[in-house]
Amino acid sequence: MTDLGGTSGIVAFAGDWEGPVVATSVHAGHGLRPEIADAMVLDEQVRLREEDPFTDRIAEVVPDRAITHRSRFEADLNRPRREAVYRRPEDCWGLDVWHGGTLSRELFAGSLATYDAFYEALAPRLDALAERGPFVLLDVHSYNHRRDGADAPPAPAEDNPEVNVGTGSIDRETFGPLVERFLADIRQGGGCGPIDARENVAFEGRALAWFVHDRYPGVGCVLALEFKKVWMDEWTAEVDEERLACLRSALASTLPGMREELEKLR
């Protein structure tokens, strides 16, 4: 059952959140509140390229998940609050986003309210999970690897795994075996052949992981998953449905092992 009672169109929650594995895809949203859309000069296609479109389709293999609707260009839910709103080009890959070159204080405050609403809605659900014992949050993202242009060579594979597993702030003493189990399982590919999955090559996890690990030490474990956009064209947003299905299958194949490892910690 899906809870559609999201916070002012910012987030909704699917599943019953009984745990112990939940998921987010906080950069999948593309929506903007009207006053932010009116202030924005950024081309929509460029904006879409820097968001994580369709990562919600990967995350949905986990029944219990948060579904976010707003663009990271309104509020970046995976940055610390002080950095969560892109006000100047240097905040977001040098892109010109706003009329006049910067975001007004009033609109900035409204975007911080979006950020706060997400965490205020998420926290009670995670609190309840933590009361029942150790849990995992799969923080699903994607990343670009053809930044030099649609026809240019992709970034070298040795520095850009198909799945980057961010574990930078994890309590390894407690959750190390779970991380190793996850890596072993996802590398098998869920029946679609091996997947190149490695830890912390380009991304280690950011604000959402920090929030969980600080709030639930020794209990909450966030795996920040960055799926390289080999399953879509990052310039046109055209999806390779077959490859996407394989990545979904690979992620789904990790769920039994994670539940087993969490049970050992109870």
Tab-separated table of C-alpha atoms in Angstrom:
chain	number	residue	atom	x	y	z
A	1	MET	CA	0.000	0.000	0.000
A	2	THR	CA	1.270	3.450	-0.885
A	3	ASP	CA	0.915	6.417	1.422
A	4	LEU	CA	0.128	9.304	-0.916
A	5	GLY	CA	-0.098	11.785	1.916
A	6	GLY	CA	3.177	13.413	0.975
A	7	THR	CA	4.351	16.660	2.564
A	8	SER	CA	3.018	19.421	0.284
A	9	GLY	CA	3.972	17.446	-2.808
A	10	ILE	CA	7.556	17.066	-1.598
A	11	VAL	CA	7.658	13.412	-0.537
A	12	ALA	CA	5.388	10.393	-0.316
A	13	PHE	CA	6.044	6.986	1.213
A	14	ALA	CA	5.403	3.560	-0.295
A	15	GLY	CA	5.016	0.426	1.795
A	16	ASP	CA	4.430	-0.099	5.493
A	17	TRP	CA	7.978	0.772	6.617
A	18	GLU	CA	8.205	-2.234	8.891
A	19	GLY	CA	11.785	-2.696	7.641
A	20	PRO	CA	14.499	-3.688	7.884
A	21	VAL	CA	15.476	-2.456	4.375
A	22	VAL	CA	14.159	0.809	2.922
A	23	ALA	CA	15.157	2.962	-0.036
A	24	THR	CA	15.268	6.534	-1.287
A	25	SER	CA	15.971	8.166	-4.651
A	26	VAL	CA	16.212	11.774	-3.528
A	27	HIS	CA	17.448	13.211	-6.842
A	28	ALA	CA	14.819	11.543	-9.032
A	29	GLY	CA	12.367	14.432	-8.641
A	30	HIS	CA	11.941	16.974	-11.430
A	31	GLY	CA	9.194	19.232	-10.072
A	32	LEU	CA	9.587	22.841	-8.948
A	33	ARG	CA	7.305	25.056	-6.938
A	34	PRO	CA	5.899	27.773	-9.257
A	35	GLU	CA	7.886	30.714	-7.913
A	36	ILE	CA	11.151	28.778	-8.301
A	37	ALA	CA	10.237	27.787	-11.863
A	38	ASP	CA	9.541	31.452	-12.689
A	39	ALA	CA	12.936	32.516	-11.335
A	40	MET	CA	14.868	29.834	-13.236
A	41	VAL	CA	16.646	30.399	-16.548
A	42	LEU	CA	18.364	27.010	-16.667
A	43	ASP	CA	17.432	24.953	-19.702
A	44	GLU	CA	15.171	22.089	-18.656
A	45	GLN	CA	17.159	19.468	-20.578
A	46	VAL	CA	20.366	20.536	-18.832
A	47	ARG	CA	18.576	20.410	-15.494
A	48	LEU	CA	17.308	16.903	-16.225
A	49	ARG	CA	20.838	15.774	-17.084
A	50	GLU	CA	22.106	16.835	-13.660
A	51	GLU	CA	19.180	15.230	-11.835
A	52	ASP	CA	18.874	11.470	-11.427
A	53	PRO	CA	15.906	10.621	-13.660
A	54	PHE	CA	14.458	7.120	-13.380
A	55	THR	CA	16.448	6.202	-10.273
A	56	ASP	CA	13.066	5.832	-8.598
A	57	ARG	CA	12.497	2.883	-10.946
A	58	ILE	CA	15.644	1.231	-9.582
A	59	ALA	CA	14.728	1.991	-5.981
A	60	GLU	CA	11.214	0.580	-6.364
A	61	VAL	CA	12.529	-3.001	-6.079
A	62	VAL	CA	12.465	-2.154	-2.361
A	63	PRO	CA	8.816	-2.141	-1.241
A	64	ASP	CA	9.370	0.421	1.532
A	65	ARG	CA	10.698	3.647	0.067
A	66	ALA	CA	10.491	7.426	0.029
A	67	ILE	CA	9.333	8.977	-3.252
A	68	THR	CA	10.565	12.539	-3.734
A	69	HIS	CA	8.992	14.908	-6.257
A	70	ARG	CA	11.073	18.083	-6.199
A	71	SER	CA	14.185	18.785	-8.262
A	72	ARG	CA	17.580	19.038	-6.637
A	73	PHE	CA	17.643	22.537	-8.182
A	74	GLU	CA	14.971	23.518	-5.669
A	75	ALA	CA	16.633	21.780	-2.725
A	76	ASP	CA	19.386	19.190	-2.820
A	77	LEU	CA	18.354	16.663	-0.201
A	78	ASN	CA	21.749	14.973	-0.220
A	79	ARG	CA	23.774	18.037	0.717
A	80	PRO	CA	24.219	19.514	4.177
A	81	ARG	CA	21.510	22.085	4.883
A	82	ARG	CA	23.913	25.014	4.548
A	83	GLU	CA	24.762	23.871	0.985
A	84	ALA	CA	21.396	22.453	-0.037
A	85	VAL	CA	20.141	25.354	-2.159
A	86	TYR	CA	22.065	26.275	-5.301
A	87	ARG	CA	22.283	30.088	-5.237
A	88	ARG	CA	25.227	30.776	-7.565
A	89	PRO	CA	26.836	28.952	-10.519
A	90	GLU	CA	29.716	27.772	-8.346
A	91	ASP	CA	27.201	25.826	-6.260
A	92	CYS	CA	26.171	23.626	-9.206
A	93	TRP	CA	28.755	22.766	-11.852
A	94	GLY	CA	29.082	26.368	-13.050
A	95	LEU	CA	25.522	26.468	-14.382
A	96	ASP	CA	23.578	29.703	-14.709
A	97	VAL	CA	20.318	28.891	-12.957
A	98	TRP	CA	18.593	32.117	-11.883
A	99	HIS	CA	17.451	35.400	-13.379
A	100	GLY	CA	19.934	38.011	-12.225
A	101	GLY	CA	22.581	35.392	-11.502
A	102	THR	CA	21.582	34.508	-7.955
A	103	LEU	CA	18.579	33.330	-5.969
A	104	SER	CA	16.709	35.834	-3.785
A	105	ARG	CA	16.705	35.433	-0.008
A	106	GLU	CA	12.950	34.852	-0.002
A	107	LEU	CA	13.131	32.012	-2.507
A	108	PHE	CA	16.184	30.635	-0.739
A	109	ALA	CA	14.211	30.434	2.503
A	110	GLY	CA	11.357	28.643	0.725
A	111	SER	CA	13.748	26.067	-0.661
A	112	LEU	CA	15.225	25.458	2.779
A	113	ALA	CA	11.661	24.788	3.920
A	114	THR	CA	11.423	22.095	1.231
A	115	TYR	CA	14.624	20.534	2.559
A	116	ASP	CA	13.402	20.643	6.144
A	117	ALA	CA	10.018	19.163	5.227
A	118	PHE	CA	11.668	16.103	3.692
A	119	TYR	CA	13.786	15.319	6.736
A	120	GLU	CA	10.925	16.074	9.131
A	121	ALA	CA	8.758	13.569	7.256
A	122	LEU	CA	11.493	10.934	7.000
A	123	ALA	CA	12.750	11.046	10.577
A	124	PRO	CA	9.690	9.545	12.353
A	125	ARG	CA	9.675	6.571	9.992
A	126	LEU	CA	13.358	5.949	10.568
A	127	ASP	CA	12.904	6.414	14.311
A	128	ALA	CA	10.349	3.610	14.271
A	129	LEU	CA	12.669	1.376	12.240
A	130	ALA	CA	15.543	2.008	14.631
A	131	GLU	CA	13.393	1.047	17.607
A	132	ARG	CA	12.917	-2.400	16.050
A	133	GLY	CA	16.618	-2.964	15.454
A	134	PRO	CA	19.342	-2.515	12.823
A	135	PHE	CA	18.209	-1.362	9.379
A	136	VAL	CA	19.606	-0.477	5.960
A	137	LEU	CA	18.660	2.500	3.819
A	138	LEU	CA	19.586	2.174	0.141
A	139	ASP	CA	20.231	5.713	-1.089
A	140	VAL	CA	19.880	5.354	-4.876
A	141	HIS	CA	21.517	7.851	-7.257
A	142	SER	CA	23.004	7.936	-10.748
A	143	TYR	CA	25.998	9.691	-12.235
A	144	ASN	CA	27.104	11.026	-15.611
A	145	HIS	CA	30.136	9.620	-17.382
A	146	ARG	CA	29.947	11.401	-20.747
A	147	ARG	CA	30.465	14.971	-19.641
A	148	ASP	CA	32.650	15.819	-22.650
A	149	GLY	CA	29.654	15.496	-24.976
A	150	ALA	CA	27.216	13.031	-26.465
A	151	ASP	CA	29.684	11.942	-29.137
A	152	ALA	CA	32.830	12.060	-27.028
A	153	PRO	CA	34.399	8.988	-25.429
A	154	PRO	CA	33.023	8.066	-22.001
A	155	ALA	CA	35.061	8.567	-18.863
A	156	PRO	CA	37.530	5.705	-18.200
A	157	ALA	CA	35.856	2.636	-16.707
A	158	GLU	CA	38.705	2.087	-14.249
A	159	ASP	CA	37.680	5.289	-12.465
A	160	ASN	CA	33.944	4.911	-13.008
A	161	PRO	CA	32.415	1.597	-11.877
A	162	GLU	CA	28.936	0.665	-13.043
A	163	VAL	CA	27.852	0.825	-9.410
A	164	ASN	CA	29.743	2.979	-6.947
A	165	VAL	CA	28.865	1.913	-3.409
A	166	GLY	CA	29.407	4.820	-1.035
A	167	THR	CA	30.284	3.660	2.473
A	168	GLY	CA	32.408	6.560	3.709
A	169	SER	CA	30.587	7.153	7.003
A	170	ILE	CA	29.468	3.582	7.783
A	171	ASP	CA	30.326	1.942	11.105
A	172	ARG	CA	32.496	-0.805	9.615
A	173	GLU	CA	32.923	-2.644	12.887
A	174	THR	CA	29.170	-3.234	13.017
A	175	PHE	CA	28.185	-3.300	9.361
A	176	GLY	CA	31.360	-4.467	7.603
A	177	PRO	CA	30.047	-8.009	6.935
A	178	LEU	CA	26.813	-6.584	5.537
A	179	VAL	CA	28.739	-4.317	3.156
A	180	GLU	CA	30.842	-7.234	1.938
A	181	ARG	CA	27.733	-9.380	1.454
A	182	PHE	CA	26.034	-6.615	-0.510
A	183	LEU	CA	29.046	-6.144	-2.786
A	184	ALA	CA	29.376	-9.873	-3.425
A	185	ASP	CA	25.681	-10.216	-4.245
A	186	ILE	CA	25.319	-7.207	-6.541
A	187	ARG	CA	28.479	-8.144	-8.438
A	188	GLN	CA	26.738	-11.387	-9.436
A	189	GLY	CA	24.303	-9.272	-11.427
A	190	GLY	CA	21.009	-10.882	-10.480
A	191	GLY	CA	21.076	-13.252	-13.451
A	192	CYS	CA	22.208	-10.677	-16.030
A	193	GLY	CA	25.959	-11.230	-15.831
A	194	PRO	CA	28.661	-9.676	-13.648
A	195	ILE	CA	28.475	-6.038	-12.587
A	196	ASP	CA	31.454	-3.831	-11.806
A	197	ALA	CA	30.584	-2.635	-8.297
A	198	ARG	CA	33.223	-0.981	-6.130
A	199	GLU	CA	33.405	1.072	-2.971
A	200	ASN	CA	34.070	4.802	-2.758
A	201	VAL	CA	35.774	5.212	-6.132
A	202	ALA	CA	34.089	8.509	-6.936
A	203	PHE	CA	31.415	8.958	-4.250
A	204	GLU	CA	31.347	8.104	-0.551
A	205	GLY	CA	27.816	9.172	0.406
A	206	ARG	CA	26.770	12.568	1.705
A	207	ALA	CA	24.118	14.278	3.809
A	208	LEU	CA	21.465	11.570	3.899
A	209	ALA	CA	24.042	8.998	4.990
A	210	TRP	CA	25.484	11.404	7.551
A	211	PHE	CA	22.007	12.112	8.925
A	212	VAL	CA	21.234	8.423	9.427
A	213	HIS	CA	24.629	7.448	10.792
A	214	ASP	CA	24.664	10.354	13.263
A	215	ARG	CA	21.072	9.825	14.415
A	216	TYR	CA	21.200	6.018	14.692
A	217	PRO	CA	24.807	5.027	15.512
A	218	GLY	CA	25.352	1.292	15.319
A	219	VAL	CA	21.750	0.802	14.160
A	220	GLY	CA	21.257	2.606	10.836
A	221	CYS	CA	23.354	1.757	7.773
A	222	VAL	CA	23.165	3.735	4.523
A	223	LEU	CA	24.562	2.323	1.291
A	224	ALA	CA	24.846	5.266	-1.103
A	225	LEU	CA	24.470	3.690	-4.542
A	226	GLU	CA	25.567	5.619	-7.640
A	227	PHE	CA	24.542	3.824	-10.847
A	228	LYS	CA	26.606	4.960	-13.812
A	229	LYS	CA	24.312	6.045	-16.637
A	230	VAL	CA	25.109	3.122	-18.917
A	231	TRP	CA	21.401	2.251	-18.696
A	232	MET	CA	20.325	5.529	-20.285
A	233	ASP	CA	21.612	8.240	-22.598
A	234	GLU	CA	22.503	11.063	-20.246
A	235	TRP	CA	22.173	13.598	-23.097
A	236	THR	CA	18.718	12.572	-24.373
A	237	ALA	CA	17.326	10.769	-21.289
A	238	GLU	CA	16.432	7.766	-23.465
A	239	VAL	CA	16.348	4.637	-21.310
A	240	ASP	CA	17.857	1.265	-22.220
A	241	GLU	CA	15.018	-0.774	-20.738
A	242	GLU	CA	16.893	-4.069	-20.910
A	243	ARG	CA	19.888	-2.751	-19.003
A	244	LEU	CA	17.673	-0.977	-16.490
A	245	ALA	CA	15.822	-4.235	-15.864
A	246	CYS	CA	19.152	-5.963	-15.205
A	247	LEU	CA	20.187	-3.346	-12.661
A	248	ARG	CA	16.825	-3.654	-10.940
A	249	SER	CA	17.283	-7.420	-10.826
A	250	ALA	CA	20.807	-7.067	-9.453
A	251	LEU	CA	19.664	-4.753	-6.680
A	252	ALA	CA	16.690	-6.965	-5.839
A	253	SER	CA	19.045	-9.938	-5.529
A	254	THR	CA	20.852	-8.223	-2.644
A	255	LEU	CA	17.787	-7.938	-0.415
A	256	PRO	CA	17.744	-11.481	1.051
A	257	GLY	CA	21.424	-11.283	1.971
A	258	MET	CA	21.048	-7.918	3.647
A	259	ARG	CA	18.120	-9.187	5.675
A	260	GLU	CA	20.168	-12.201	6.757
A	261	GLU	CA	23.077	-9.997	7.842
A	262	LEU	CA	20.752	-7.657	9.726
A	263	GLU	CA	19.179	-10.603	11.519
A	264	LYS	CA	22.638	-11.607	12.762
A	265	LEU	CA	22.969	-8.180	14.384
A	266	ARG	CA	19.724	-8.382	16.310
